[in-house]
Coordinates of C-alpha atoms in Angstrom, one line a residue:
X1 CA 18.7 72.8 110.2
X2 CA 22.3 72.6 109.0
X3 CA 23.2 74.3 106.0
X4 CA 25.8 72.7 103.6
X5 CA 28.4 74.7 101.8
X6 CA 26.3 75.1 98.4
X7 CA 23.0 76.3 100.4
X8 CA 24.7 79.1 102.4
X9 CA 25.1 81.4 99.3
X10 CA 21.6 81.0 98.2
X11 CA 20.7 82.0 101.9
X12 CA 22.6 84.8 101.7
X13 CA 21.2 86.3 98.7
X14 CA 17.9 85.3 100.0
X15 CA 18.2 86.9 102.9
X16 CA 19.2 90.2 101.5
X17 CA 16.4 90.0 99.1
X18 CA 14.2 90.1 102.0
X19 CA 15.7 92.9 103.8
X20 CA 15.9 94.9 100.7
X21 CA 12.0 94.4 100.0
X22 CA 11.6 94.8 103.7
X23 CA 13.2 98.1 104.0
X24 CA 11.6 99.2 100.4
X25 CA 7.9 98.2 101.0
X26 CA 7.6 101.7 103.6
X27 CA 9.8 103.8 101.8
X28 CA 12.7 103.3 98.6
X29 CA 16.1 102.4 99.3
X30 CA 18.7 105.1 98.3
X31 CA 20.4 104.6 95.1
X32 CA 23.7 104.5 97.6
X33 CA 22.6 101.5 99.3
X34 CA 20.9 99.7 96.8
X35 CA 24.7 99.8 95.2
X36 CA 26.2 99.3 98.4
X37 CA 23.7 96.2 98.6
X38 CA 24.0 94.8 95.2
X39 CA 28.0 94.4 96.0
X40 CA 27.6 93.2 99.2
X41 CA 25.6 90.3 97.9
X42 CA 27.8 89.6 94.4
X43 CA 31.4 90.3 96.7
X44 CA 30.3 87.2 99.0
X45 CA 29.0 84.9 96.2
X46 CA 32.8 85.4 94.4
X47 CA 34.6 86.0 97.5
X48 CA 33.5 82.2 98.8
X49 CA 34.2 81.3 94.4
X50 CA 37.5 82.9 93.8
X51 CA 38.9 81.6 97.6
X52 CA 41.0 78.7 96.3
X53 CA 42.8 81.0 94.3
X54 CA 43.8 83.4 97.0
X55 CA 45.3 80.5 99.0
X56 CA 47.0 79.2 95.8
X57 CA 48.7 83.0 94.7
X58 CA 50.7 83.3 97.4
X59 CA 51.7 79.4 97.7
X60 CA 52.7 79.0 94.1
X61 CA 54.9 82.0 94.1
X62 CA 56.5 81.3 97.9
X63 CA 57.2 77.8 96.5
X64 CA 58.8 79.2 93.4
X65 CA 60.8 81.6 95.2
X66 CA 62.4 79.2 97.7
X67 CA 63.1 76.1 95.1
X68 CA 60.2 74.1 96.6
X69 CA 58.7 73.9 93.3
X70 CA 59.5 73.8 89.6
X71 CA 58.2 75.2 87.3
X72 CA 57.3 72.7 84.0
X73 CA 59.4 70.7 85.7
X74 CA 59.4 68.6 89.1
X75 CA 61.6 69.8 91.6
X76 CA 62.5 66.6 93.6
X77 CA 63.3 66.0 97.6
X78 CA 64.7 62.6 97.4
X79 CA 64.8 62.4 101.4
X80 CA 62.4 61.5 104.3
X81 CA 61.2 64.4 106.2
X82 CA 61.9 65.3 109.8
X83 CA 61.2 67.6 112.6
X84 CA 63.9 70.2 110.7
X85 CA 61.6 70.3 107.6
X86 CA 59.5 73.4 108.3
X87 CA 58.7 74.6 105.2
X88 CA 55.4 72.4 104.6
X89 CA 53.0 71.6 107.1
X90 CA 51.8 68.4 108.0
X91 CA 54.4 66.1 106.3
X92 CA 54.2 62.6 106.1
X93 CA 57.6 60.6 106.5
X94 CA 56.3 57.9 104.4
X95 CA 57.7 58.9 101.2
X96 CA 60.1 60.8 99.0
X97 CA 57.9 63.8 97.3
X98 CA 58.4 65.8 93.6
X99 CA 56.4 69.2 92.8
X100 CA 56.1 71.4 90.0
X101 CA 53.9 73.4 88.4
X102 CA 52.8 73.4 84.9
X103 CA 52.4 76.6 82.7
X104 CA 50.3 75.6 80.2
X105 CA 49.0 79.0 78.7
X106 CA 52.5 78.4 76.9
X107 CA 52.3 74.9 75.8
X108 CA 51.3 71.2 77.1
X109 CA 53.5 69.3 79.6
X110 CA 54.7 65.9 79.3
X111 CA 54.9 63.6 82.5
X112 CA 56.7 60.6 82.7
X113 CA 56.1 57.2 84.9
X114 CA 58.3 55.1 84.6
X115 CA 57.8 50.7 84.5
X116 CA 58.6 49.5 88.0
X117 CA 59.5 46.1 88.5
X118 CA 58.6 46.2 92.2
X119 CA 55.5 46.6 93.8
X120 CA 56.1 49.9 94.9
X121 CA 53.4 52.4 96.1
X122 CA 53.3 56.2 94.2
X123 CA 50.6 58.7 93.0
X124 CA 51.1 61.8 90.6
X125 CA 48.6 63.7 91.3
X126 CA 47.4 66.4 88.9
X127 CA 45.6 69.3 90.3
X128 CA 44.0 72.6 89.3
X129 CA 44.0 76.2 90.9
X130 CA 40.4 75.8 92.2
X131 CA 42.3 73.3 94.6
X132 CA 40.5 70.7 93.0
X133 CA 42.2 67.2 91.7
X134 CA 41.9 66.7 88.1
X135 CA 43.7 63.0 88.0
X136 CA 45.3 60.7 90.1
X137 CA 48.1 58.6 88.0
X138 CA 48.9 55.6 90.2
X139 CA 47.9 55.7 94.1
X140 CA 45.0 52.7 95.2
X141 CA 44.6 52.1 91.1
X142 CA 47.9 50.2 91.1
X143 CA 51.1 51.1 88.7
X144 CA 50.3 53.3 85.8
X145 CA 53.1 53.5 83.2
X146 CA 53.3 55.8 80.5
X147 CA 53.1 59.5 79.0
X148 CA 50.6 61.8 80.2
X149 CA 49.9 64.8 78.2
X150 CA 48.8 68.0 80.7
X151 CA 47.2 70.4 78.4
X152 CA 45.3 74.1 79.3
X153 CA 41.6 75.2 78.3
X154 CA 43.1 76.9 75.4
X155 CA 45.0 74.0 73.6
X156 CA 43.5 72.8 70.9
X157 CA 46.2 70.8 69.2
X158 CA 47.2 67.0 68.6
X159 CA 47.8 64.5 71.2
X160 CA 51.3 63.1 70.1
X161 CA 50.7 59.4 69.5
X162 CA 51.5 57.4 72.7
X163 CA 50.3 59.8 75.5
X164 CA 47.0 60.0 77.4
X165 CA 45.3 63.7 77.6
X166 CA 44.6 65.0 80.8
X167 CA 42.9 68.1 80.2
X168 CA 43.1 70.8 82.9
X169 CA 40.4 73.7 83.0
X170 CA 42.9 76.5 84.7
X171 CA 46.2 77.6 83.0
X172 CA 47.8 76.5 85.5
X173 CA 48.3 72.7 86.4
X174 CA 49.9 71.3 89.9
X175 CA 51.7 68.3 89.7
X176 CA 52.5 66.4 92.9
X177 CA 54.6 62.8 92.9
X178 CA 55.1 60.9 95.8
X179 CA 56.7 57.4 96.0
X180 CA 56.6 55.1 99.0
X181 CA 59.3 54.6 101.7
X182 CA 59.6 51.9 104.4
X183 CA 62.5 53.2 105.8
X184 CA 65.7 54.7 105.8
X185 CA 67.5 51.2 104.7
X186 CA 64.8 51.9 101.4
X187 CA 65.7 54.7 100.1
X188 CA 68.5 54.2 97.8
X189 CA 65.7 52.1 96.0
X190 CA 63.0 54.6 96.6
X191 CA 65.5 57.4 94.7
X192 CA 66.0 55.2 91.7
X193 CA 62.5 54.8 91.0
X194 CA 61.9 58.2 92.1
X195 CA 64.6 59.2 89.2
X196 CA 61.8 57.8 86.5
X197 CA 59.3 60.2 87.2
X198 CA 59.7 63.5 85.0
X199 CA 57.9 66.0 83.7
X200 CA 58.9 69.2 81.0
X201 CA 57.3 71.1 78.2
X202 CA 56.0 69.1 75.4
X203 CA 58.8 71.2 73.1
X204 CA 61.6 69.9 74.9
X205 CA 60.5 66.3 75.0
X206 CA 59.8 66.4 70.9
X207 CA 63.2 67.4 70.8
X208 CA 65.1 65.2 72.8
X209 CA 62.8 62.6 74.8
X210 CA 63.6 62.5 78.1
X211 CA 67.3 63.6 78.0
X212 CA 66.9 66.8 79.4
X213 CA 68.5 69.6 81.2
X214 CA 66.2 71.2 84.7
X215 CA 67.0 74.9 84.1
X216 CA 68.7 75.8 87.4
X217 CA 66.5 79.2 87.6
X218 CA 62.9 80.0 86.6
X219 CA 61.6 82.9 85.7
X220 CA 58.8 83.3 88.0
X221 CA 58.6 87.5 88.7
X222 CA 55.0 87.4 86.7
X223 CA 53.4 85.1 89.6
X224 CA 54.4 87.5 92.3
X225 CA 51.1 89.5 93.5
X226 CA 51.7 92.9 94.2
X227 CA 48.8 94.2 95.8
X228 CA 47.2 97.8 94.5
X229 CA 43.7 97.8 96.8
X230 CA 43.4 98.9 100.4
X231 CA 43.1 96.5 102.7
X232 CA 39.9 96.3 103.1
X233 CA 39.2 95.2 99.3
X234 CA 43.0 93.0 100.0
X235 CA 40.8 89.6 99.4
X236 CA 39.1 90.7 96.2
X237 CA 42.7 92.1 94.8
X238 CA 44.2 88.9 95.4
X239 CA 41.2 87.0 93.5
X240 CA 41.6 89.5 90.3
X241 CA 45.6 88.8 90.3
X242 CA 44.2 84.6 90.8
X243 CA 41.8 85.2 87.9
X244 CA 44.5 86.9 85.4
X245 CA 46.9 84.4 86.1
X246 CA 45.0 81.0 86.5
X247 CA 42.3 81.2 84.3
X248 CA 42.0 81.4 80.4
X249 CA 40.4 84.8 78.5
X250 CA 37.9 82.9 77.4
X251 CA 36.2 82.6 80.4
X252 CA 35.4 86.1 80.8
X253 CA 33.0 84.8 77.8
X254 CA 31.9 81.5 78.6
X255 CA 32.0 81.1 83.0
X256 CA 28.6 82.2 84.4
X257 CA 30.7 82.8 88.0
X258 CA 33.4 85.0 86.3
X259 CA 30.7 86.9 84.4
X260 CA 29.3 87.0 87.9
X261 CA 32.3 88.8 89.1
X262 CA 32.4 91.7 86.3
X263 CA 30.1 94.1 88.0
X264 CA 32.1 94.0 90.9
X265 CA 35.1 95.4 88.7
X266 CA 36.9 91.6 88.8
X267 CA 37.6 90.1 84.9
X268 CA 40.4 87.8 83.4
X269 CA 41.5 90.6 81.6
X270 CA 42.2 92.8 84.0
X271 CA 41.6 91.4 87.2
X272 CA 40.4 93.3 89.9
X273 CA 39.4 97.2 88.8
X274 CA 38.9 98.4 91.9
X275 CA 39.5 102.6 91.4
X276 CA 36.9 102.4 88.6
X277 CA 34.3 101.0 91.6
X278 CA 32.3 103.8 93.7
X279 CA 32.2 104.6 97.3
X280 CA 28.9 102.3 97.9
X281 CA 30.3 99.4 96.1
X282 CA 33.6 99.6 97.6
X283 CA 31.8 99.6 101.1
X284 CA 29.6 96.9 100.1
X285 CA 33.0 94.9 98.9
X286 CA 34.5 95.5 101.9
X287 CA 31.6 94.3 104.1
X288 CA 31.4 91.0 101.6
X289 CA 35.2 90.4 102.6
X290 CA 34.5 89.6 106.1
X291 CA 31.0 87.5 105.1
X292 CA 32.4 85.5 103.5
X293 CA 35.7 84.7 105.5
X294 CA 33.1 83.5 108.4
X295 CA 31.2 82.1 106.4
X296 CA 34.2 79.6 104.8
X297 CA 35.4 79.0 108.4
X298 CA 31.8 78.2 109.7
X299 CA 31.6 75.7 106.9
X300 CA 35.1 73.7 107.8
X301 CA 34.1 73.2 111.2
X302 CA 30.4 71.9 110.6
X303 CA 31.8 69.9 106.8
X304 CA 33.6 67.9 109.3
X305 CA 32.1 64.9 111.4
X306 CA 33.5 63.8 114.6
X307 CA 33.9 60.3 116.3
X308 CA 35.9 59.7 119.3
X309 CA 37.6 62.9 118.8
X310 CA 38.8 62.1 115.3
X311 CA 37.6 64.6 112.6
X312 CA 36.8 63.1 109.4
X313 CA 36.8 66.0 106.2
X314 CA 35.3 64.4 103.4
X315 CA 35.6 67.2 100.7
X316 CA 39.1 66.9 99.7
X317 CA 40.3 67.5 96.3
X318 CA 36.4 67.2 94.9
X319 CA 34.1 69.6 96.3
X320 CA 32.3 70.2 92.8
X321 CA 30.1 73.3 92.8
X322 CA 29.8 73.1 96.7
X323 CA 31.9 76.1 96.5
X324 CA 31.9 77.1 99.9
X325 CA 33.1 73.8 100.7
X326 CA 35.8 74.5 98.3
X327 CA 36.8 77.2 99.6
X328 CA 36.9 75.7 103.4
X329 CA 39.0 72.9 102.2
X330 CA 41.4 75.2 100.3
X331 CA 41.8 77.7 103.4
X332 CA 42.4 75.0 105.5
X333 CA 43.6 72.2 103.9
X334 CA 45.3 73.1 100.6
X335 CA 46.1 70.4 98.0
X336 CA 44.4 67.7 99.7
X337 CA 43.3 64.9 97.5
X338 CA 40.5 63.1 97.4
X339 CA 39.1 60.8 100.1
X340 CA 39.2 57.4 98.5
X341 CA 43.3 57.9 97.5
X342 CA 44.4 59.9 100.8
X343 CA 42.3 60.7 103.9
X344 CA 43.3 62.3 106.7
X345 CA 41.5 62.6 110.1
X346 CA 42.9 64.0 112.8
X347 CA 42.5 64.9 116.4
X348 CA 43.7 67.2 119.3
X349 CA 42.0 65.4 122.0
X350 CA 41.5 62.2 123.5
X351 CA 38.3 60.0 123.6
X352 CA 37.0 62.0 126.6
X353 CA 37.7 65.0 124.6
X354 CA 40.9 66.0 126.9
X355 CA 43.1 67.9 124.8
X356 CA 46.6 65.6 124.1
X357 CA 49.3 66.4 126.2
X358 CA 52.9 64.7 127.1
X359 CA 52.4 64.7 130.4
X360 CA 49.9 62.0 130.3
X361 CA 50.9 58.4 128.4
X362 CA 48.3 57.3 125.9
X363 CA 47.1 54.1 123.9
X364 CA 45.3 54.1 120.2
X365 CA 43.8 50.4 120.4
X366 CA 43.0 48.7 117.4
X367 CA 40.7 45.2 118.1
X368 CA 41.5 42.9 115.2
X369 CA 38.1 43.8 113.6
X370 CA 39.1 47.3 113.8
X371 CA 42.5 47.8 112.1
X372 CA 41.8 50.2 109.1
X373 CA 40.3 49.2 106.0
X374 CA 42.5 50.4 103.5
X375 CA 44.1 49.0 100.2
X376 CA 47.3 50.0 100.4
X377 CA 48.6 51.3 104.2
X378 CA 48.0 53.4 107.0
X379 CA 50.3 56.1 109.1
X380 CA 49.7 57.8 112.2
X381 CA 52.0 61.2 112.2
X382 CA 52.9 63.3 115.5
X383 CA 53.0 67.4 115.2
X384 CA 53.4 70.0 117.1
X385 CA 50.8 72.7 117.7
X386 CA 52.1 74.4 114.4
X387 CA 51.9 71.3 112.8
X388 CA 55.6 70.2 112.3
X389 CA 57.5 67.1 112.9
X390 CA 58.6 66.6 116.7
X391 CA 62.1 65.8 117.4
X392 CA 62.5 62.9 119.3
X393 CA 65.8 61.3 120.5
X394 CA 64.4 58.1 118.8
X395 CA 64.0 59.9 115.5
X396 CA 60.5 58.6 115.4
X397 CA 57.5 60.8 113.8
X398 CA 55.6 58.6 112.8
X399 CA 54.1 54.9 112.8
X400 CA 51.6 52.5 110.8
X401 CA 51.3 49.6 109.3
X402 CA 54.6 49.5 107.2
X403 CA 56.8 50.5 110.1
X404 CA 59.5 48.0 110.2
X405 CA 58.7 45.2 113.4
X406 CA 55.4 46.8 114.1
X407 CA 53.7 44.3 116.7
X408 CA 50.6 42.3 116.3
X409 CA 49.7 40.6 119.6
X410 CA 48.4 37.4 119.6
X411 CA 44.5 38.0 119.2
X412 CA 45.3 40.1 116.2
X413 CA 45.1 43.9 117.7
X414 CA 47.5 46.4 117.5
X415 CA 48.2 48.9 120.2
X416 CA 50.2 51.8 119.8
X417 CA 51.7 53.7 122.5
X418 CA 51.8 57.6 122.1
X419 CA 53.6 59.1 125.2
X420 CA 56.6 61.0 126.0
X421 CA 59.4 58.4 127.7
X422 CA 60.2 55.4 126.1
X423 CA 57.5 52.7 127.2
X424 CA 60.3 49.8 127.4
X425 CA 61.6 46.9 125.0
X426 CA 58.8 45.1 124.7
X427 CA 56.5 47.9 123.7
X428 CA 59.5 50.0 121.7
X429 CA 58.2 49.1 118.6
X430 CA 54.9 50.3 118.6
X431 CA 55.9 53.6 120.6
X432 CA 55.6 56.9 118.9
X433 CA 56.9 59.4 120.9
X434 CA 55.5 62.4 122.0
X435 CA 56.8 65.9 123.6
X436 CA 56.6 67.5 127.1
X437 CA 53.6 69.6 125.8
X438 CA 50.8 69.8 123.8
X439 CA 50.2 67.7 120.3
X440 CA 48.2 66.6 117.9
X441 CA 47.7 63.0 115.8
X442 CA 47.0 62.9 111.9
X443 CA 45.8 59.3 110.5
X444 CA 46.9 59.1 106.9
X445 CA 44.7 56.4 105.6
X446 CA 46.0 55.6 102.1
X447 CA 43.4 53.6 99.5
X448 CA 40.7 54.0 102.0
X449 CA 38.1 51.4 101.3
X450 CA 34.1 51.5 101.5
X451 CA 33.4 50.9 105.3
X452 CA 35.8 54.5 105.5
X453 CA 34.4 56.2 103.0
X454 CA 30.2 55.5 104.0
X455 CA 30.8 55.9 107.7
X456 CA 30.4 52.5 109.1
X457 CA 34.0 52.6 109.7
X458 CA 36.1 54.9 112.5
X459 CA 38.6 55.1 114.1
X460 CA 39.1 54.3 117.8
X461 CA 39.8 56.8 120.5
X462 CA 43.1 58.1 122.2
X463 CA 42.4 56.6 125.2
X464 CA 44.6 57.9 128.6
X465 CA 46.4 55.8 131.0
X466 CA 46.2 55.5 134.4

């Protein structure tokens, strides 16, 4: 029987139901380990809970620090990434990006998008700090002008006339704008309409619309985690300082899973007490901390399914109350969104399950039946083992079905050529090159349609060449 992410708690508690009554049917269990016990079991139920926000501390504040985010407002990269970009994993070359993050425990947040004349791809995506996406402004929907209103679980004010709500359950909002590139040749375009998308506090924008001044520093020191535990109890100090600064008072009052949390010394208020715990339940914490960790990993490599040595993650961005799903997706894939505006399946191997090398020369076939089904386009990126862009004297990291002179050959299949020397004119223009060593392949499947989203639909294989 395989266990999904939302039985795997309920099993765990189970089981140590059992072995308590087990061990208590001959003789009692010591006070000791019946606290020791209790923890255990409530530390790996809010340990696999609270993970998204471990994984979002210390990105929020490393982003702040380093100006790869603002804060209320976007911070913008108005140019294509390449193999010198190393500060985000797993780019895409496909389009100029915008991030911030919005403090709303002070006050909503106004995002602009602007009227584009052209048909132009872009998505805003709105997100919350249980890695989860809240809205998708644009993407496979089509354009979506107008004012959006990002407001926290403890506004309770007017909507100004004009602007559509989007109501965020954490105090916290990510905001992440992306706007489609074809090419270099492009982007003096892409940066104009790039220049319409804004967001700032809802104070600022009553005051003067969107004629506006981005502070040139933030003041960011309260989103630094400093941690106070011992190591051990590292996980469940990091979820305190997560539940203090991403979630709202209230649910101290009101949340069933952070009232979970109390007797294990974590709150909103005060986040995680840990010298008020005992000796048992500090044990028990500590044994919880290592549960659950496995238990998140074990669930990212069985959530996924695997054809032809592409592995297909379907719980981006909307895991729900599959919490250890959640969690696996948020360890391992932070910010993704959801399937049916970005997936992303990847492989290391080939389709005899060879691991992907340079010194073999490689094909990725696609019959006319089987080019991708997808509404908008599709992108197949190159990394390196630490999941970077590869530089390439061709300046190539990347190729789908926007890249400029893509072939088609006559029966309507596409072949792309992933090795490391250049395969010749003829074939240049499908080539994406490839290093001496090891690598690994990322399909970006953007607007991915039904036959992707149910199954019936995979990709091909990597398939080696003589």
């Amino acid at each position: 029987m395989k266990f999904t992410g939302t039985m795997i708690v309920p099993a765990v508690l189970a089981a140590l139901t059992l072995a308590a009554n087990a061990q208590s049917a001959p003789s009692k269990m010591p006070p000791e380990r019946v606290r020791e016990e209790r923890a255990y079991a409530a530390g790996v139920q809010t340990a696999i809970w609270g993970r998204p926000f471990v994984d979002n501390v210390h990105t929020l504040f490393a982003g702040l620090k380093v100006g790869a985010v603002g804060l209320n407002y976007y911070r913008k990269f108005p140019n294509l990434k390449t193999a010198a970009d190393k500060f985000v994993n797993t780019p895409n070359n496909v389009s100029i990006d915008g991030y911030g993050c919005a403090d709303l425990s002070i006050e909503p947040v106004v995002v602009s998008v602007p009227t584009i004349k052209e048909n132009r791809w872009y998505i805003v995506q709105i997100g919350d700090y249980y890695d989860q996406v809240v809205y998708n402004i644009g993407g496979s929907k089509g354009a979506e002008p107008g004012l959006f209103l990002l407001t926290g679980p403890d506004y309770h004010g007017p909507v100004p006339a004009g602007m559509k709500e989007i109501k965020v359950r954490t105090k916290l909002a990510v905001i992440a704008n992306r706007v489609f590139v074809s090419g270099d040749a492009d982007l003096p375009a892409a940066r104009e309409v790039q220049k319409g998308f804004q967001a700032l506090p809802l104070s600022v924008f009553q005051k003067n619309g969107l004629r506006f001044e981005i502070p040139k520093q933030y003041e960011y020191a309260r989103f630094e985690f400093k941690p106070t535990a011992p190591e051990a109890l590292r996980l469940f100090d990091t979820i305190g300082f997560g539940m203090k600064t991403f979630l709202s008072r209230s649910d101290d009052f009101g949340d069933a899973d952070v009232a979970a949390a109390h007797p294990i010394g974590l709150s909103v208020a005060n986040g995680f007490d840990w010298e008020s715990l005992d000796e048992p339940t500090r044990r028990g914490l500590a044994r919880a901390a290592v549960t659950a960790e496995a238990i998140i990993e074990d669930t990212y490599v069985n959530a996924a399914e695997t054809v032809a040595g592409w592995r297909y993650t379907m719980g981006g961005g909307r895991a729900g109350s599959d919490y250890a799903l959640r969690a696996a997706m948020s360890a391992n894939l932070t910010g993704a969104n959801v399937p049916e505006e970005i997936l992303y399946p990847n492989t290391r191997v080939d389709d005899q399950g060879s691991p992907l090398t340079g010194v073999n020369k490689y094909v990725l076939r696609f019959s006319k039946d089987q080019i991708p089904p997808v509404s908008v386009f599709w992108n197949l990126n190159m990394y390196d083992e630490k999941e970077f862009f590869i530089e390439n004297d061709f300046k190539r990291y990347s190729i789908g079905s926007t890249t400029d002179g893509l072939k088609t050959a006559p029966d309507g299949s596409i072949t792309i050529y992933i090795q490391k020397d250049n395969p010749g004119p003829d074939k240049q223009s499908n080539w994406l090159p490839a290093p001496a060593g090891s690598f690994n392949l990322t399909m970006r499947l953007y607007g991915a349609q039904t036959p992707i989203l149910d199954g019936s639909y995979r990709l091909p294989g990597v398939r080696k060449q003589p």
